[in-house]
Amino acid sequence: MADDPHFETRAIHVGQDADEATGATIVPIYQTATFTQDAIGTNRGYEYSRSGNPTRDALEAALASLEGGRFGFAYGSGMAAIHGVMQLLSTGDHVVVCDDLYGGSYRLFTTVMSGFGVRFSFVDATALDQIERAIGSATKMLWIETPTNPMLRMIDIAACADIARRNGLTFVVDNTFASPYLQNPLELGAHVVAHSTTKYIGGHSDVIGGALVVDDEEIAKRLRFTRNASGGVPGPWDAWLTLRGAKTLALRMRQHETNAKQVAEFLRQRPEVQHVHYPGFPDHPGHELAKRQMRGFGGMVTIDLAGGEAVAKAFAESTRYFSLGESLGGVESLIGYPWTMSHGAFAPEAKRSKGITEATVRLSVGIEHADDLCADLAQALECAASAR
Ligand SMILES: Cc1ncc(COP(=O)(O)O)c(C=O)c1O
């Protein structure tokens, strides 16, 4: 293999040598809970699948390579991975979090972790001074998601890393929306990268999973211990499906991006659409930052419909190729209504302060033909017009 293989090559080869026992070219699904030991205290590298499993190891090696870290940890879901990061904290610790984040993370922080005495301050992390002001003597962690969900704002990862470094904080980036193909937060100074692999990495909406990637040996040691102690691992079959998805991440992301651009431009021309949030537009407030810290603008487009709630709901219910559903990042296009779906856990005033309204609709643009997707959106806009 070349000394420094490209992303596409690493996605297909890292951690995926031919199976030593059989020569199987593709990593086998080691669907076993336990491993027979040669003698008491002598095993062949594995003893019990919560602690370690060869299929999961292959996935973790591949994901670590794609994110540019030395250590990968796969979890049973994105939320299990995020909970894994929370286990680095103790009672009394304080975390500064960007306020425009996935509703499930918000729910975990405010309803579960708060019960263990961990405190959270939610700030507009696009304004770096707000982060600085929220840091106190108990602050141990800075947590961001960028691009943000669902408004696709950009947060400056390198600047946040600098704040974290100066204040001795563990800096975590949920990189689900960008995927490792478009953005590598560890290279910009993050300590931990979190993923819902359910989304772009898995890519086919057929498996729930999560992952963390770190380069710091001490953090890796703690994550390895807490994950084994608390048990949030994926099964071998799910790890295998995720690994299979990851092989085509680069190809898929390129097509998601091409399609999202065409869809965003199409929607911008339509009088029924009040605003299109898409970082690929030069007048998007985060466009220049996106160009600096990402290698593309991704496959997500969020819009505000001019006709308000009734039209937005009718629109979301009228598409044919865009399936109305939770999630994002699959090959098939999805449409979501953040007000009650992904962001249902937030209070109405919290949603409004982030710019999410009853007229907001989020599109995860898939890899179908972009002309068909635009035609679908056009007919849905026409159907929705009668809901005014
Ligand atoms: C940005 C982000 N992080 C984390 C999660 C949680 O992942 P999972 O649903 O795999 O638990 C999601 C799910 O939508 C997400 O969008």
mmCIF file of C-alpha atoms and ligand atoms in Angstrom:
data_model
loop_
_atom_site.group_PDB
_atom_site.id
_atom_site.type_symbol
_atom_site.label_atom_id
_atom_site.label_comp_id
_atom_site.label_asym_id
_atom_site.label_seq_id
_atom_site.Cartn_x
_atom_site.Cartn_y
_atom_site.Cartn_z
ATOM 1 C CA MET A 1 0.000 0.000 0.000
ATOM 2 C CA ALA A 2 1.183 3.580 -0.684
ATOM 3 C CA ASP A 3 2.721 5.309 2.340
ATOM 4 C CA ASP A 4 -0.029 7.864 2.533
ATOM 5 C CA PRO A 5 -3.109 6.440 0.809
ATOM 6 C CA HIS A 6 -6.016 8.680 -0.096
ATOM 7 C CA PHE A 7 -9.364 8.757 1.720
ATOM 8 C CA GLU A 8 -11.097 6.482 -0.835
ATOM 9 C CA THR A 9 -8.342 3.867 -0.503
ATOM 10 C CA ARG A 10 -8.291 3.984 3.298
ATOM 11 C CA ALA A 11 -12.078 3.542 3.411
ATOM 12 C CA ILE A 12 -11.722 0.250 1.568
ATOM 13 C CA HIS A 13 -8.451 -1.099 2.975
ATOM 14 C CA VAL A 14 -7.608 0.131 6.479
ATOM 15 C CA GLY A 15 -8.408 -2.572 9.037
ATOM 16 C CA GLN A 16 -9.614 -4.791 6.206
ATOM 17 C CA ASP A 17 -6.757 -7.148 5.315
ATOM 18 C CA ALA A 18 -7.728 -10.646 4.193
ATOM 19 C CA ASP A 19 -8.916 -12.761 7.113
ATOM 20 C CA GLU A 20 -5.959 -14.577 8.673
ATOM 21 C CA ALA A 21 -7.841 -17.790 9.421
ATOM 22 C CA THR A 22 -9.560 -18.295 6.041
ATOM 23 C CA GLY A 23 -8.247 -15.734 3.551
ATOM 24 C CA ALA A 24 -11.731 -14.208 3.254
ATOM 25 C CA THR A 25 -11.236 -11.010 1.266
ATOM 26 C CA ILE A 26 -14.064 -9.221 3.015
ATOM 27 C CA VAL A 27 -13.944 -8.894 6.799
ATOM 28 C CA PRO A 28 -16.143 -11.721 8.144
ATOM 29 C CA ILE A 29 -19.036 -11.106 10.516
ATOM 30 C CA TYR A 30 -17.676 -12.662 13.692
ATOM 31 C CA GLN A 31 -21.127 -13.324 15.108
ATOM 32 C CA THR A 32 -19.941 -14.722 18.394
ATOM 33 C CA ALA A 33 -20.374 -13.610 21.979
ATOM 34 C CA THR A 34 -17.295 -15.379 23.267
ATOM 35 C CA PHE A 35 -13.955 -16.835 22.075
ATOM 36 C CA THR A 36 -12.622 -20.248 23.042
ATOM 37 C CA GLN A 37 -9.415 -19.919 25.014
ATOM 38 C CA ASP A 38 -6.375 -22.121 24.335
ATOM 39 C CA ALA A 39 -5.666 -22.375 28.052
ATOM 40 C CA ILE A 40 -6.678 -20.411 31.130
ATOM 41 C CA GLY A 41 -5.299 -16.934 30.557
ATOM 42 C CA THR A 42 -4.249 -17.704 26.954
ATOM 43 C CA ASN A 43 -6.426 -16.433 24.107
ATOM 44 C CA ARG A 44 -5.904 -15.328 20.494
ATOM 45 C CA GLY A 45 -6.485 -11.639 21.154
ATOM 46 C CA TYR A 46 -10.192 -11.818 21.923
ATOM 47 C CA GLU A 47 -12.130 -13.142 24.897
ATOM 48 C CA TYR A 48 -15.642 -11.655 24.922
ATOM 49 C CA SER A 49 -17.385 -9.519 22.271
ATOM 50 C CA ARG A 50 -18.298 -6.633 24.591
ATOM 51 C CA SER A 51 -14.578 -6.106 25.179
ATOM 52 C CA GLY A 52 -13.449 -6.782 21.623
ATOM 53 C CA ASN A 53 -14.667 -8.311 18.370
ATOM 54 C CA PRO A 54 -12.699 -8.590 15.091
ATOM 55 C CA THR A 55 -15.524 -7.206 12.900
ATOM 56 C CA ARG A 56 -15.900 -4.209 15.215
ATOM 57 C CA ASP A 57 -12.126 -3.774 15.310
ATOM 58 C CA ALA A 58 -12.061 -3.513 11.503
ATOM 59 C CA LEU A 59 -14.729 -0.800 11.575
ATOM 60 C CA GLU A 60 -12.926 1.098 14.326
ATOM 61 C CA ALA A 61 -9.600 0.999 12.481
ATOM 62 C CA ALA A 62 -11.243 2.267 9.280
ATOM 63 C CA LEU A 63 -13.126 5.083 11.035
ATOM 64 C CA ALA A 64 -10.051 6.168 12.983
ATOM 65 C CA SER A 65 -8.123 6.393 9.728
ATOM 66 C CA LEU A 66 -10.877 8.377 7.982
ATOM 67 C CA GLU A 67 -10.942 10.905 10.830
ATOM 68 C CA GLY A 68 -7.160 11.072 11.150
ATOM 69 C CA GLY A 69 -7.012 9.725 14.715
ATOM 70 C CA ARG A 70 -5.233 6.745 16.208
ATOM 71 C CA PHE A 71 -8.176 5.310 18.163
ATOM 72 C CA GLY A 72 -11.722 4.539 17.029
ATOM 73 C CA PHE A 73 -14.597 3.351 19.209
ATOM 74 C CA ALA A 74 -17.834 2.039 17.737
ATOM 75 C CA TYR A 75 -21.066 2.243 19.737
ATOM 76 C CA GLY A 76 -24.557 0.857 19.361
ATOM 77 C CA SER A 77 -25.937 4.281 18.334
ATOM 78 C CA GLY A 78 -24.857 7.882 17.958
ATOM 79 C CA MET A 79 -26.476 8.625 21.315
ATOM 80 C CA ALA A 80 -24.521 5.791 22.961
ATOM 81 C CA ALA A 81 -21.334 7.354 21.563
ATOM 82 C CA ILE A 82 -22.344 10.774 22.893
ATOM 83 C CA HIS A 83 -23.166 9.204 26.248
ATOM 84 C CA GLY A 84 -19.705 7.616 26.085
ATOM 85 C CA VAL A 85 -18.197 11.111 25.929
ATOM 86 C CA MET A 86 -20.375 12.194 28.860
ATOM 87 C CA GLN A 87 -18.775 9.416 30.909
ATOM 88 C CA LEU A 88 -15.522 11.398 30.814
ATOM 89 C CA LEU A 89 -17.265 13.879 33.170
ATOM 90 C CA SER A 90 -18.002 13.827 36.895
ATOM 91 C CA THR A 91 -20.593 15.378 39.183
ATOM 92 C CA GLY A 92 -20.032 19.125 39.477
ATOM 93 C CA ASP A 93 -18.497 19.473 36.011
ATOM 94 C CA HIS A 94 -19.801 22.095 33.616
ATOM 95 C CA VAL A 95 -19.996 21.865 29.807
ATOM 96 C CA VAL A 96 -20.364 24.688 27.278
ATOM 97 C CA VAL A 97 -22.468 23.524 24.324
ATOM 98 C CA CYS A 98 -23.506 25.163 21.047
ATOM 99 C CA ASP A 99 -27.224 25.909 21.232
ATOM 100 C CA ASP A 100 -28.045 24.732 17.688
ATOM 101 C CA LEU A 101 -27.632 20.985 18.122
ATOM 102 C CA TYR A 102 -29.377 17.663 17.658
ATOM 103 C CA GLY A 103 -32.434 17.464 19.920
ATOM 104 C CA GLY A 104 -31.455 14.040 21.248
ATOM 105 C CA SER A 105 -28.105 15.364 22.496
ATOM 106 C CA TYR A 106 -29.927 18.270 24.136
ATOM 107 C CA ARG A 107 -32.326 15.822 25.801
ATOM 108 C CA LEU A 108 -29.474 13.605 27.069
ATOM 109 C CA PHE A 109 -27.631 16.612 28.481
ATOM 110 C CA THR A 110 -30.602 18.369 30.086
ATOM 111 C CA THR A 111 -32.680 15.464 31.357
ATOM 112 C CA VAL A 112 -30.242 12.597 31.983
ATOM 113 C CA MET A 113 -26.779 14.039 32.641
ATOM 114 C CA SER A 114 -28.174 16.944 34.674
ATOM 115 C CA GLY A 115 -29.524 14.299 37.074
ATOM 116 C CA PHE A 116 -25.924 13.254 37.720
ATOM 117 C CA GLY A 117 -24.965 16.830 38.619
ATOM 118 C CA VAL A 118 -23.337 17.798 35.301
ATOM 119 C CA ARG A 119 -24.303 21.335 34.273
ATOM 120 C CA PHE A 120 -24.617 22.673 30.725
ATOM 121 C CA SER A 121 -24.626 26.187 29.263
ATOM 122 C CA PHE A 122 -26.013 26.528 25.755
ATOM 123 C CA VAL A 123 -24.510 29.382 23.752
ATOM 124 C CA ASP A 124 -24.486 30.665 20.206
ATOM 125 C CA ALA A 125 -21.064 29.246 19.375
ATOM 126 C CA THR A 126 -20.904 31.148 16.086
ATOM 127 C CA ALA A 127 -20.115 34.089 18.425
ATOM 128 C CA LEU A 128 -16.825 33.050 20.052
ATOM 129 C CA ASP A 129 -17.117 35.646 22.841
ATOM 130 C CA GLN A 130 -20.273 33.844 24.044
ATOM 131 C CA ILE A 131 -18.213 30.677 24.525
ATOM 132 C CA GLU A 132 -15.516 32.565 26.431
ATOM 133 C CA ARG A 133 -18.097 34.238 28.686
ATOM 134 C CA ALA A 134 -19.777 30.913 29.565
ATOM 135 C CA ILE A 135 -16.536 29.277 30.765
ATOM 136 C CA GLY A 136 -16.161 29.099 34.547
ATOM 137 C CA SER A 137 -13.931 27.341 37.052
ATOM 138 C CA ALA A 138 -15.963 24.094 36.804
ATOM 139 C CA THR A 139 -15.994 23.997 32.986
ATOM 140 C CA LYS A 140 -14.380 20.824 31.679
ATOM 141 C CA MET A 141 -15.700 20.421 28.152
ATOM 142 C CA LEU A 142 -16.647 22.393 25.051
ATOM 143 C CA TRP A 143 -19.125 20.662 22.721
ATOM 144 C CA ILE A 144 -20.061 21.771 19.230
ATOM 145 C CA GLU A 145 -21.794 20.484 16.121
ATOM 146 C CA THR A 146 -20.901 22.053 12.785
ATOM 147 C CA PRO A 147 -22.624 22.482 10.368
ATOM 148 C CA THR A 148 -25.387 22.917 12.924
ATOM 149 C CA ASN A 149 -28.621 20.998 12.822
ATOM 150 C CA PRO A 150 -30.933 22.012 11.218
ATOM 151 C CA MET A 151 -29.948 25.606 10.381
ATOM 152 C CA LEU A 152 -26.559 24.717 8.816
ATOM 153 C CA ARG A 153 -24.637 27.487 10.579
ATOM 154 C CA MET A 154 -20.852 27.196 10.707
ATOM 155 C CA ILE A 155 -18.830 27.197 13.913
ATOM 156 C CA ASP A 156 -15.108 27.890 13.698
ATOM 157 C CA ILE A 157 -13.485 24.619 14.839
ATOM 158 C CA ALA A 158 -9.897 25.924 14.988
ATOM 159 C CA ALA A 159 -10.963 28.988 17.001
ATOM 160 C CA CYS A 160 -12.939 26.789 19.418
ATOM 161 C CA ALA A 161 -9.908 24.494 19.751
ATOM 162 C CA ASP A 162 -7.856 27.518 20.708
ATOM 163 C CA ILE A 163 -10.371 28.524 23.406
ATOM 164 C CA ALA A 164 -10.437 24.925 24.682
ATOM 165 C CA ARG A 165 -6.634 24.757 24.789
ATOM 166 C CA ARG A 166 -6.291 28.040 26.692
ATOM 167 C CA ASN A 167 -8.898 26.937 29.239
ATOM 168 C CA GLY A 168 -7.847 23.287 29.613
ATOM 169 C CA LEU A 169 -11.144 21.926 28.225
ATOM 170 C CA THR A 170 -11.800 18.702 26.367
ATOM 171 C CA PHE A 171 -13.080 19.811 22.969
ATOM 172 C CA VAL A 172 -15.665 17.590 21.264
ATOM 173 C CA VAL A 173 -17.075 17.986 17.749
ATOM 174 C CA ASP A 174 -20.124 16.060 16.553
ATOM 175 C CA ASN A 175 -19.093 15.634 12.901
ATOM 176 C CA THR A 176 -22.199 13.736 11.766
ATOM 177 C CA PHE A 177 -23.472 16.371 9.322
ATOM 178 C CA ALA A 178 -20.177 16.865 7.477
ATOM 179 C CA SER A 179 -18.890 13.268 7.631
ATOM 180 C CA PRO A 180 -15.137 12.603 7.716
ATOM 181 C CA TYR A 181 -15.016 13.030 3.943
ATOM 182 C CA LEU A 182 -15.732 16.739 4.212
ATOM 183 C CA GLN A 183 -14.288 17.698 7.586
ATOM 184 C CA ASN A 184 -11.710 16.339 10.054
ATOM 185 C CA PRO A 185 -12.004 18.163 13.383
ATOM 186 C CA LEU A 186 -9.003 16.388 14.981
ATOM 187 C CA GLU A 187 -6.749 18.098 12.429
ATOM 188 C CA LEU A 188 -8.215 21.431 13.530
ATOM 189 C CA GLY A 189 -7.500 20.791 17.216
ATOM 190 C CA ALA A 190 -10.501 18.828 18.535
ATOM 191 C CA HIS A 191 -9.853 16.088 21.122
ATOM 192 C CA VAL A 192 -12.875 13.914 20.360
ATOM 193 C CA VAL A 193 -14.914 13.486 17.165
ATOM 194 C CA ALA A 194 -18.392 12.022 17.585
ATOM 195 C CA HIS A 195 -20.546 10.474 14.861
ATOM 196 C CA SER A 196 -23.949 9.046 14.416
ATOM 197 C CA THR A 197 -22.764 6.440 11.887
ATOM 198 C CA THR A 198 -26.471 5.863 11.234
ATOM 199 C CA LYS A 199 -26.169 8.862 8.883
ATOM 200 C CA TYR A 200 -23.587 9.431 6.116
ATOM 201 C CA ILE A 201 -21.026 6.849 7.266
ATOM 202 C CA GLY A 202 -23.476 3.928 7.193
ATOM 203 C CA GLY A 203 -25.237 5.742 4.369
ATOM 204 C CA HIS A 204 -28.123 3.371 3.610
ATOM 205 C CA SER A 205 -30.542 4.007 6.491
ATOM 206 C CA ASP A 206 -30.384 0.338 7.417
ATOM 207 C CA VAL A 207 -28.342 0.361 10.615
ATOM 208 C CA ILE A 208 -28.140 2.435 13.806
ATOM 209 C CA GLY A 209 -24.622 3.111 15.079
ATOM 210 C CA GLY A 210 -22.239 5.608 16.587
ATOM 211 C CA ALA A 211 -18.517 6.213 16.829
ATOM 212 C CA LEU A 212 -15.888 8.266 18.591
ATOM 213 C CA VAL A 213 -12.420 8.928 17.231
ATOM 214 C CA VAL A 214 -9.571 10.371 19.304
ATOM 215 C CA ASP A 215 -5.841 10.763 18.963
ATOM 216 C CA ASP A 216 -5.092 11.297 22.646
ATOM 217 C CA GLU A 217 -3.926 8.093 24.315
ATOM 218 C CA GLU A 218 -5.213 9.018 27.768
ATOM 219 C CA ILE A 219 -8.735 9.838 26.492
ATOM 220 C CA ALA A 220 -8.668 6.607 24.455
ATOM 221 C CA LYS A 221 -7.793 4.626 27.573
ATOM 222 C CA ARG A 222 -10.693 6.112 29.492
ATOM 223 C CA LEU A 223 -13.162 5.572 26.632
ATOM 224 C CA ARG A 224 -12.053 1.956 26.227
ATOM 225 C CA PHE A 225 -12.576 1.356 29.914
ATOM 226 C CA THR A 226 -15.957 3.108 30.231
ATOM 227 C CA ARG A 227 -17.361 1.551 27.066
ATOM 228 C CA ASN A 228 -16.448 -1.912 28.264
ATOM 229 C CA ALA A 229 -17.785 -1.106 31.735
ATOM 230 C CA SER A 230 -21.106 0.285 30.487
ATOM 231 C CA GLY A 231 -21.464 -1.917 27.413
ATOM 232 C CA GLY A 232 -22.833 0.311 24.626
ATOM 233 C CA VAL A 233 -21.209 -1.671 21.795
ATOM 234 C CA PRO A 234 -22.698 -2.498 18.370
ATOM 235 C CA GLY A 235 -23.194 -6.131 17.405
ATOM 236 C CA PRO A 236 -20.891 -7.640 14.741
ATOM 237 C CA TRP A 237 -23.589 -7.568 12.059
ATOM 238 C CA ASP A 238 -24.251 -3.861 12.616
ATOM 239 C CA ALA A 239 -20.512 -3.146 12.660
ATOM 240 C CA TRP A 240 -20.163 -5.008 9.344
ATOM 241 C CA LEU A 241 -23.051 -3.117 7.694
ATOM 242 C CA THR A 242 -21.547 0.178 8.823
ATOM 243 C CA LEU A 243 -18.134 -0.827 7.477
ATOM 244 C CA ARG A 244 -19.675 -1.786 4.152
ATOM 245 C CA GLY A 245 -21.388 1.598 3.985
ATOM 246 C CA ALA A 246 -18.189 3.463 4.855
ATOM 247 C CA LYS A 247 -16.386 1.983 1.826
ATOM 248 C CA THR A 248 -18.445 4.179 -0.526
ATOM 249 C CA LEU A 249 -18.560 7.297 1.652
ATOM 250 C CA ALA A 250 -16.457 9.405 -0.728
ATOM 251 C CA LEU A 251 -18.505 8.505 -3.803
ATOM 252 C CA ARG A 252 -21.766 9.102 -2.012
ATOM 253 C CA MET A 253 -20.709 12.415 -0.470
ATOM 254 C CA ARG A 254 -19.685 13.760 -3.866
ATOM 255 C CA GLN A 255 -23.106 12.915 -5.291
ATOM 256 C CA HIS A 256 -24.976 14.210 -2.208
ATOM 257 C CA GLU A 257 -23.162 17.479 -2.617
ATOM 258 C CA THR A 258 -23.825 17.821 -6.373
ATOM 259 C CA ASN A 259 -27.499 17.071 -5.818
ATOM 260 C CA ALA A 260 -27.841 19.361 -2.780
ATOM 261 C CA LYS A 261 -26.399 22.249 -4.781
ATOM 262 C CA GLN A 262 -28.907 21.731 -7.596
ATOM 263 C CA VAL A 263 -31.803 21.344 -5.140
ATOM 264 C CA ALA A 264 -30.770 24.473 -3.177
ATOM 265 C CA GLU A 265 -30.524 26.522 -6.386
ATOM 266 C CA PHE A 266 -33.878 25.218 -7.591
ATOM 267 C CA LEU A 267 -35.606 26.057 -4.299
ATOM 268 C CA ARG A 268 -34.091 29.513 -4.231
ATOM 269 C CA GLN A 269 -35.909 30.363 -7.467
ATOM 270 C CA ARG A 270 -39.301 29.357 -6.100
ATOM 271 C CA PRO A 271 -41.598 32.101 -4.763
ATOM 272 C CA GLU A 272 -43.140 29.636 -2.241
ATOM 273 C CA VAL A 273 -39.747 29.386 -0.483
ATOM 274 C CA GLN A 274 -38.896 32.317 1.762
ATOM 275 C CA HIS A 275 -35.333 31.311 2.602
ATOM 276 C CA VAL A 276 -32.883 28.548 1.664
ATOM 277 C CA HIS A 277 -30.204 27.759 4.250
ATOM 278 C CA TYR A 278 -27.319 26.190 2.347
ATOM 279 C CA PRO A 279 -23.647 26.880 3.141
ATOM 280 C CA GLY A 280 -22.694 26.523 -0.531
ATOM 281 C CA PHE A 281 -24.314 29.887 -1.342
ATOM 282 C CA PRO A 282 -21.703 32.677 -1.358
ATOM 283 C CA ASP A 283 -24.096 34.885 0.669
ATOM 284 C CA HIS A 284 -24.530 32.247 3.422
ATOM 285 C CA PRO A 285 -23.003 33.800 6.579
ATOM 286 C CA GLY A 286 -20.777 30.752 7.100
ATOM 287 C CA HIS A 287 -19.706 30.301 3.469
ATOM 288 C CA GLU A 288 -16.113 31.500 3.834
ATOM 289 C CA LEU A 289 -15.616 29.522 7.049
ATOM 290 C CA ALA A 290 -17.078 26.426 5.379
ATOM 291 C CA LYS A 291 -14.572 26.843 2.558
ATOM 292 C CA ARG A 292 -11.766 27.021 5.123
ATOM 293 C CA GLN A 293 -12.637 24.090 7.344
ATOM 294 C CA MET A 294 -14.628 21.785 5.040
ATOM 295 C CA ARG A 295 -13.857 20.200 1.684
ATOM 296 C CA GLY A 296 -17.393 20.763 0.378
ATOM 297 C CA PHE A 297 -20.800 21.949 1.542
ATOM 298 C CA GLY A 298 -22.556 18.676 2.257
ATOM 299 C CA GLY A 299 -25.908 17.226 1.353
ATOM 300 C CA MET A 300 -28.271 19.058 3.692
ATOM 301 C CA VAL A 301 -30.575 21.924 2.732
ATOM 302 C CA THR A 302 -32.998 23.635 5.128
ATOM 303 C CA ILE A 303 -35.788 25.924 3.942
ATOM 304 C CA ASP A 304 -38.418 28.249 5.387
ATOM 305 C CA LEU A 305 -41.696 28.148 3.483
ATOM 306 C CA ALA A 306 -43.384 31.474 2.781
ATOM 307 C CA GLY A 307 -46.855 30.120 3.577
ATOM 308 C CA GLY A 308 -46.119 29.213 7.219
ATOM 309 C CA GLU A 309 -46.982 26.088 9.205
ATOM 310 C CA ALA A 310 -49.850 24.679 7.134
ATOM 311 C CA VAL A 311 -47.921 24.961 3.875
ATOM 312 C CA ALA A 312 -44.702 23.595 5.400
ATOM 313 C CA LYS A 313 -46.517 20.550 6.802
ATOM 314 C CA ALA A 314 -48.416 19.952 3.558
ATOM 315 C CA PHE A 315 -45.162 20.256 1.607
ATOM 316 C CA ALA A 316 -43.365 17.751 3.865
ATOM 317 C CA GLU A 317 -46.279 15.327 3.470
ATOM 318 C CA SER A 318 -46.539 15.668 -0.329
ATOM 319 C CA THR A 319 -43.137 14.576 -1.601
ATOM 320 C CA ARG A 320 -42.746 11.194 -3.304
ATOM 321 C CA TYR A 321 -39.012 10.543 -3.500
ATOM 322 C CA PHE A 322 -38.202 12.490 -0.335
ATOM 323 C CA SER A 323 -39.514 10.161 2.380
ATOM 324 C CA LEU A 324 -40.973 11.880 5.414
ATOM 325 C CA GLY A 325 -38.841 10.529 8.210
ATOM 326 C CA GLU A 326 -36.319 11.070 10.969
ATOM 327 C CA SER A 327 -32.617 10.710 10.115
ATOM 328 C CA LEU A 328 -30.433 11.961 7.273
ATOM 329 C CA GLY A 329 -27.438 10.948 5.235
ATOM 330 C CA GLY A 330 -28.889 7.911 3.468
ATOM 331 C CA VAL A 331 -28.740 7.290 -0.280
ATOM 332 C CA GLU A 332 -32.486 7.989 -0.388
ATOM 333 C CA SER A 333 -33.720 11.549 0.100
ATOM 334 C CA LEU A 334 -35.475 12.326 3.366
ATOM 335 C CA ILE A 335 -37.613 15.260 4.428
ATOM 336 C CA GLY A 336 -38.127 16.298 8.048
ATOM 337 C CA TYR A 337 -40.146 18.835 9.999
ATOM 338 C CA PRO A 338 -37.723 19.955 12.748
ATOM 339 C CA TRP A 339 -40.380 21.775 14.806
ATOM 340 C CA THR A 340 -41.944 18.495 15.958
ATOM 341 C CA MET A 341 -39.491 15.872 14.718
ATOM 342 C CA SER A 342 -35.702 16.191 15.236
ATOM 343 C CA HIS A 343 -36.103 19.246 17.487
ATOM 344 C CA GLY A 344 -39.327 18.309 19.261
ATOM 345 C CA ALA A 345 -37.380 18.100 22.557
ATOM 346 C CA PHE A 346 -36.683 21.868 22.549
ATOM 347 C CA ALA A 347 -39.109 24.426 24.030
ATOM 348 C CA PRO A 348 -40.791 26.625 21.370
ATOM 349 C CA GLU A 349 -38.850 29.745 22.442
ATOM 350 C CA ALA A 350 -35.542 27.814 22.272
ATOM 351 C CA LYS A 351 -36.383 26.710 18.726
ATOM 352 C CA ARG A 352 -37.358 30.232 17.679
ATOM 353 C CA SER A 353 -34.144 31.674 19.100
ATOM 354 C CA LYS A 354 -32.224 29.324 16.770
ATOM 355 C CA GLY A 355 -34.316 30.377 13.777
ATOM 356 C CA ILE A 356 -36.382 27.161 13.646
ATOM 357 C CA THR A 357 -40.053 27.962 13.064
ATOM 358 C CA GLU A 358 -43.234 26.096 12.166
ATOM 359 C CA ALA A 359 -42.370 26.941 8.529
ATOM 360 C CA THR A 360 -38.958 25.238 8.582
ATOM 361 C CA VAL A 361 -38.382 22.021 6.629
ATOM 362 C CA ARG A 362 -35.103 20.072 6.492
ATOM 363 C CA LEU A 363 -34.022 18.116 3.427
ATOM 364 C CA SER A 364 -31.432 15.362 3.390
ATOM 365 C CA VAL A 365 -30.711 15.264 -0.317
ATOM 366 C CA GLY A 366 -30.033 11.720 -1.490
ATOM 367 C CA ILE A 367 -28.197 10.385 -4.505
ATOM 368 C CA GLU A 368 -31.169 9.831 -6.817
ATOM 369 C CA HIS A 369 -31.066 11.868 -10.055
ATOM 370 C CA ALA A 370 -31.195 15.541 -9.079
ATOM 371 C CA ASP A 371 -33.718 16.376 -11.847
ATOM 372 C CA ASP A 372 -36.152 13.860 -10.369
ATOM 373 C CA LEU A 373 -35.640 15.322 -6.907
ATOM 374 C CA CYS A 374 -36.341 18.861 -8.139
ATOM 375 C CA ALA A 375 -39.443 17.658 -10.003
ATOM 376 C CA ASP A 376 -40.634 15.992 -6.801
ATOM 377 C CA LEU A 377 -40.126 19.174 -4.790
ATOM 378 C CA ALA A 378 -41.922 21.215 -7.479
ATOM 379 C CA GLN A 379 -45.004 18.993 -7.380
ATOM 380 C CA ALA A 380 -44.982 19.035 -3.553
ATOM 381 C CA LEU A 381 -44.825 22.858 -3.542
ATOM 382 C CA GLU A 382 -47.806 22.911 -5.892
ATOM 383 C CA CYS A 383 -49.765 20.456 -3.704
ATOM 384 C CA ALA A 384 -48.890 22.483 -0.590
ATOM 385 C CA ALA A 385 -50.056 25.763 -2.155
ATOM 386 C CA SER A 386 -53.670 24.695 -1.664
ATOM 387 C CA ALA A 387 -53.036 24.394 2.126
ATOM 388 C CA ARG A 388 -52.628 28.190 2.430
HETATM 389 C C1 LIG B 1 -25.907 15.387 14.649
HETATM 390 C C2 LIG B 1 -26.413 14.146 15.292
HETATM 391 N N1 LIG B 1 -25.739 13.602 16.326
HETATM 392 C C3 LIG B 1 -26.162 12.487 16.944
HETATM 393 C C4 LIG B 1 -27.324 11.853 16.568
HETATM 394 C C5 LIG B 1 -27.788 10.613 17.292
HETATM 395 O O1 LIG B 1 -27.496 9.481 16.567
HETATM 396 P P1 LIG B 1 -28.308 8.090 16.631
HETATM 397 O O2 LIG B 1 -29.687 8.381 16.133
HETATM 398 O O3 LIG B 1 -27.516 7.181 15.770
HETATM 399 O O4 LIG B 1 -28.341 7.662 18.065
HETATM 400 C C6 LIG B 1 -28.069 12.372 15.494
HETATM 401 C C7 LIG B 1 -29.298 11.697 15.071
HETATM 402 O O5 LIG B 1 -30.086 12.226 14.300
HETATM 403 C C8 LIG B 1 -27.600 13.542 14.847
HETATM 404 O O6 LIG B 1 -28.278 14.095 13.827
#
